Amino acid sequence: MRLQIPVKHLWRDGHRVHVDSVATFVRHLSQPFGVNWVVKPYSEITGDIGHPGIDIALPTGQDIFASHEGVVLEADDNDDRDGLGITIYDKFTRIITSYWHNSKNLVRQGEVVKKGKLIALSGGTGKAYGPHLHFGLYFTDETGQILNVDNGYHGAVDPVPFLATEVFNPTNMDRDFVSNFYLFYFGDYPSFDVLNFWEGKNYRDLFAEALSGRAGHFTANKR
């Protein structure tokens, strides 16, 4: 599973930083996962033992993008204690991501979104120490119920290890691309027949074949 970083830029100490790698992104987070930097402990605010997500410092009105495809479970437009926010669920990877403290939500409950879609504008609504995006990640079971809700973070896990900025966009695939694709998505290298079949073909065809669920030339075992 590879999550797109939900912002193109972030701000730290008044400086605008272009997100060109996960390392750059992590280095400029305003608050990482699991810490307890707020004046009032999270245990008194949310019941969590520490921060159940990551905070990304942003001026109000900056673009926020979906980190994966899925359906919008919630589009909360009430500026109450937790402010405006969005949750997106992907039944295939069984994950839920949350995007909170927005100034404006741009998608509605039930809407199906693609990875990279503009879904909201940043803000500081709700209980927030300045404008920022709170980004959370949750794993679910086959029914969509969040797993490990008693982990001290209401089931939230650190999203950073699942983030990626790499963009594979070759017009025609080489053998390394095919091998890496199979290793990541299926946990094994493809056979030589598969390599020979896909070499030189358009990468979009390979993704389409994988997403369609057809057996086709996918002979490796899925993880």
CSV table of C-alpha atoms in Angstrom, one decimal:
chain,number,residue,atom,x,y,z
A,1,MET,CA,0.0,0.0,0.0
A,2,ARG,CA,1.4,3.4,-1.0
A,3,LEU,CA,-0.3,6.6,0.2
A,4,GLN,CA,0.2,9.8,-1.7
A,5,ILE,CA,1.2,12.7,0.6
A,6,PRO,CA,-1.9,14.8,0.9
A,7,VAL,CA,-0.2,18.1,0.3
A,8,LYS,CA,2.2,19.5,-2.4
A,9,HIS,CA,3.7,22.1,0.0
A,10,LEU,CA,3.9,22.7,3.7
A,11,TRP,CA,5.0,25.6,5.8
A,12,ARG,CA,7.5,25.6,8.7
A,13,ASP,CA,8.8,28.7,10.5
A,14,GLY,CA,7.2,30.9,7.9
A,15,HIS,CA,8.9,29.2,5.0
A,16,ARG,CA,7.1,27.4,2.2
A,17,VAL,CA,8.6,24.0,1.6
A,18,HIS,CA,8.0,21.9,-1.6
A,19,VAL,CA,7.3,18.3,-0.7
A,20,ASP,CA,9.8,16.5,-3.0
A,21,SER,CA,10.4,13.4,-0.8
A,22,VAL,CA,9.0,11.6,2.3
A,23,ALA,CA,12.1,12.7,4.2
A,24,THR,CA,11.5,16.4,3.5
A,25,PHE,CA,7.8,16.0,4.4
A,26,VAL,CA,8.6,14.3,7.8
A,27,ARG,CA,11.4,16.8,8.6
A,28,HIS,CA,8.9,19.7,8.4
A,29,LEU,CA,5.9,18.1,10.2
A,30,SER,CA,4.5,20.4,12.9
A,31,GLN,CA,3.5,17.4,15.1
A,32,PRO,CA,4.3,13.7,14.5
A,33,PHE,CA,2.3,10.7,15.5
A,34,GLY,CA,2.1,9.6,19.1
A,35,VAL,CA,3.6,12.6,20.8
A,36,ASN,CA,1.9,14.7,23.5
A,37,TRP,CA,3.0,18.3,22.7
A,38,VAL,CA,-0.3,20.1,23.4
A,39,VAL,CA,-0.7,22.0,26.6
A,40,LYS,CA,-3.6,19.9,27.7
A,41,PRO,CA,-2.8,16.1,27.5
A,42,TYR,CA,-4.6,14.2,24.7
A,43,SER,CA,-6.0,11.9,27.4
A,44,GLU,CA,-8.1,14.8,28.6
A,45,ILE,CA,-9.1,16.0,25.1
A,46,THR,CA,-9.7,12.8,23.2
A,47,GLY,CA,-8.9,9.9,25.6
A,48,ASP,CA,-5.8,9.0,23.5
A,49,ILE,CA,-2.4,8.5,25.1
A,50,GLY,CA,-0.8,10.7,22.4
A,51,HIS,CA,-1.4,12.3,19.1
A,52,PRO,CA,-3.5,10.0,16.9
A,53,GLY,CA,-2.2,11.2,13.5
A,54,ILE,CA,0.3,13.7,12.0
A,55,ASP,CA,-0.1,17.5,11.8
A,56,ILE,CA,1.0,19.4,8.7
A,57,ALA,CA,1.4,23.2,9.1
A,58,LEU,CA,-0.5,25.0,6.4
A,59,PRO,CA,-2.0,28.5,5.9
A,60,THR,CA,-5.7,28.6,5.6
A,61,GLY,CA,-7.0,27.8,2.1
A,62,GLN,CA,-4.3,25.5,0.8
A,63,ASP,CA,-5.1,22.5,-1.3
A,64,ILE,CA,-5.6,19.1,0.3
A,65,PHE,CA,-5.6,15.9,-1.8
A,66,ALA,CA,-6.9,12.4,-1.3
A,67,SER,CA,-4.0,10.1,-0.5
A,68,HIS,CA,-5.7,7.1,-2.0
A,69,GLU,CA,-8.9,6.2,-3.9
A,70,GLY,CA,-12.1,5.3,-2.1
A,71,VAL,CA,-15.5,6.5,-1.0
A,72,VAL,CA,-16.1,9.5,1.3
A,73,LEU,CA,-17.5,8.1,4.5
A,74,GLU,CA,-17.9,11.4,6.2
A,75,ALA,CA,-17.8,15.1,5.1
A,76,ASP,CA,-18.3,17.0,8.4
A,77,ASP,CA,-19.2,20.6,7.8
A,78,ASN,CA,-19.9,21.5,11.4
A,79,ASP,CA,-17.4,23.9,12.9
A,80,ASP,CA,-17.7,22.3,16.4
A,81,ARG,CA,-15.0,20.9,18.7
A,82,ASP,CA,-13.2,18.9,16.0
A,83,GLY,CA,-13.9,21.3,13.2
A,84,LEU,CA,-14.5,20.4,9.5
A,85,GLY,CA,-13.2,17.1,8.2
A,86,ILE,CA,-13.3,14.3,5.7
A,87,THR,CA,-12.8,10.5,6.0
A,88,ILE,CA,-12.2,8.3,3.0
A,89,TYR,CA,-12.5,4.5,3.0
A,90,ASP,CA,-10.9,2.0,0.6
A,91,LYS,CA,-12.5,-1.4,0.8
A,92,PHE,CA,-9.8,-3.0,-1.2
A,93,THR,CA,-6.8,-2.0,1.0
A,94,ARG,CA,-9.2,-1.8,4.0
A,95,ILE,CA,-8.0,1.5,5.2
A,96,ILE,CA,-9.6,4.8,6.3
A,97,THR,CA,-7.8,8.1,6.2
A,98,SER,CA,-9.0,11.3,7.9
A,99,TYR,CA,-8.3,15.0,6.9
A,100,TRP,CA,-9.3,17.4,9.6
A,101,HIS,CA,-9.5,21.1,10.7
A,102,ASN,CA,-10.4,22.1,7.1
A,103,SER,CA,-11.8,25.5,6.2
A,104,LYS,CA,-13.8,24.0,3.4
A,105,ASN,CA,-14.7,20.5,2.3
A,106,LEU,CA,-14.9,20.0,-1.5
A,107,VAL,CA,-16.4,16.5,-1.6
A,108,ARG,CA,-19.6,15.0,-0.2
A,109,GLN,CA,-20.5,11.9,1.7
A,110,GLY,CA,-20.8,8.9,-0.6
A,111,GLU,CA,-18.7,10.4,-3.4
A,112,VAL,CA,-16.1,8.2,-4.9
A,113,VAL,CA,-12.7,9.8,-5.2
A,114,LYS,CA,-9.4,9.0,-7.0
A,115,LYS,CA,-6.0,9.3,-5.5
A,116,GLY,CA,-4.8,12.9,-5.9
A,117,LYS,CA,-8.2,14.4,-6.1
A,118,LEU,CA,-8.6,17.9,-4.5
A,119,ILE,CA,-10.9,17.2,-1.6
A,120,ALA,CA,-10.6,20.2,0.8
A,121,LEU,CA,-9.0,23.5,1.7
A,122,SER,CA,-6.9,23.7,4.8
A,123,GLY,CA,-7.9,25.6,7.9
A,124,GLY,CA,-7.9,25.8,11.7
A,125,THR,CA,-11.5,24.9,12.5
A,126,GLY,CA,-12.3,23.2,15.7
A,127,LYS,CA,-9.8,22.7,18.5
A,128,ALA,CA,-6.7,23.7,16.7
A,129,TYR,CA,-3.5,25.6,17.6
A,130,GLY,CA,-3.3,27.5,14.3
A,131,PRO,CA,-4.2,26.3,10.8
A,132,HIS,CA,-3.0,22.9,9.9
A,133,LEU,CA,-4.1,19.5,8.5
A,134,HIS,CA,-4.5,16.6,10.8
A,135,PHE,CA,-4.0,13.5,8.8
A,136,GLY,CA,-4.8,10.1,10.2
A,137,LEU,CA,-4.7,6.4,9.1
A,138,TYR,CA,-6.7,3.5,10.3
A,139,PHE,CA,-6.8,-0.2,9.2
A,140,THR,CA,-10.2,-2.0,9.1
A,141,ASP,CA,-11.5,-5.5,9.0
A,142,GLU,CA,-13.5,-6.9,6.0
A,143,THR,CA,-16.7,-5.2,7.3
A,144,GLY,CA,-15.0,-1.8,7.5
A,145,GLN,CA,-14.7,-1.7,11.3
A,146,ILE,CA,-11.5,-0.1,12.6
A,147,LEU,CA,-9.0,-2.5,14.0
A,148,ASN,CA,-7.2,-2.2,17.4
A,149,VAL,CA,-9.4,0.5,18.7
A,150,ASP,CA,-7.9,-0.1,22.1
A,151,ASN,CA,-4.3,0.7,21.1
A,152,GLY,CA,-4.4,4.0,22.9
A,153,TYR,CA,-5.1,6.0,19.7
A,154,HIS,CA,-8.6,4.8,18.9
A,155,GLY,CA,-7.1,2.5,16.3
A,156,ALA,CA,-5.0,5.1,14.5
A,157,VAL,CA,-1.5,4.2,13.3
A,158,ASP,CA,1.4,6.3,12.1
A,159,PRO,CA,0.8,7.0,8.4
A,160,VAL,CA,4.4,8.0,7.6
A,161,PRO,CA,5.7,4.5,6.8
A,162,PHE,CA,3.0,4.2,4.2
A,163,LEU,CA,3.7,7.5,2.4
A,164,ALA,CA,5.4,7.7,-1.0
A,165,THR,CA,6.3,10.4,-3.5
A,166,GLU,CA,7.8,8.2,-6.2
A,167,VAL,CA,5.9,8.5,-9.5
A,168,PHE,CA,6.3,5.7,-12.0
A,169,ASN,CA,5.4,7.1,-15.4
A,170,PRO,CA,7.3,5.4,-18.2
A,171,THR,CA,5.7,5.4,-21.6
A,172,ASN,CA,7.0,1.9,-22.3
A,173,MET,CA,8.0,-0.4,-19.4
A,174,ASP,CA,11.4,-2.0,-19.0
A,175,ARG,CA,12.2,-5.2,-17.2
A,176,ASP,CA,13.1,-3.4,-13.9
A,177,PHE,CA,9.8,-1.7,-13.8
A,178,VAL,CA,7.8,-4.9,-14.4
A,179,SER,CA,9.9,-6.7,-11.7
A,180,ASN,CA,9.4,-4.0,-9.1
A,181,PHE,CA,5.7,-3.8,-9.9
A,182,TYR,CA,5.3,-7.5,-9.3
A,183,LEU,CA,7.5,-7.5,-6.2
A,184,PHE,CA,5.5,-4.7,-4.6
A,185,TYR,CA,2.0,-5.7,-5.5
A,186,PHE,CA,2.3,-9.5,-5.5
A,187,GLY,CA,5.2,-10.2,-3.2
A,188,ASP,CA,7.2,-12.1,-5.8
A,189,TYR,CA,9.1,-11.6,-9.0
A,190,PRO,CA,7.4,-12.4,-12.3
A,191,SER,CA,8.4,-15.4,-14.4
A,192,PHE,CA,10.5,-14.8,-17.5
A,193,ASP,CA,7.4,-15.4,-19.7
A,194,VAL,CA,5.7,-12.5,-17.9
A,195,LEU,CA,8.7,-10.3,-18.2
A,196,ASN,CA,8.9,-10.9,-21.9
A,197,PHE,CA,5.2,-10.3,-22.4
A,198,TRP,CA,5.1,-6.9,-20.6
A,199,GLU,CA,8.5,-5.5,-21.6
A,200,GLY,CA,7.9,-2.5,-23.9
A,201,LYS,CA,4.2,-2.3,-23.3
A,202,ASN,CA,2.5,0.8,-21.7
A,203,TYR,CA,2.5,0.8,-17.9
A,204,ARG,CA,-1.2,1.8,-17.9
A,205,ASP,CA,-2.1,-1.6,-19.4
A,206,LEU,CA,-0.3,-3.3,-16.6
A,207,PHE,CA,-2.2,-1.4,-14.0
A,208,ALA,CA,-5.5,-1.9,-15.8
A,209,GLU,CA,-4.8,-5.6,-15.9
A,210,ALA,CA,-4.0,-5.8,-12.2
A,211,LEU,CA,-7.0,-3.7,-11.1
A,212,SER,CA,-9.4,-5.7,-13.3
A,213,GLY,CA,-8.7,-8.8,-11.2
A,214,ARG,CA,-8.2,-11.0,-14.3
A,215,ALA,CA,-5.7,-13.7,-14.0
A,216,GLY,CA,-4.1,-12.9,-17.3
A,217,HIS,CA,-0.3,-12.9,-17.1
A,218,PHE,CA,-0.2,-12.4,-13.4
A,219,THR,CA,1.3,-15.7,-12.2
A,220,ALA,CA,2.9,-14.5,-9.0
A,221,ASN,CA,1.1,-14.9,-5.7
A,222,LYS,CA,-0.5,-11.9,-4.1
A,223,ARG,CA,0.7,-11.0,-0.6
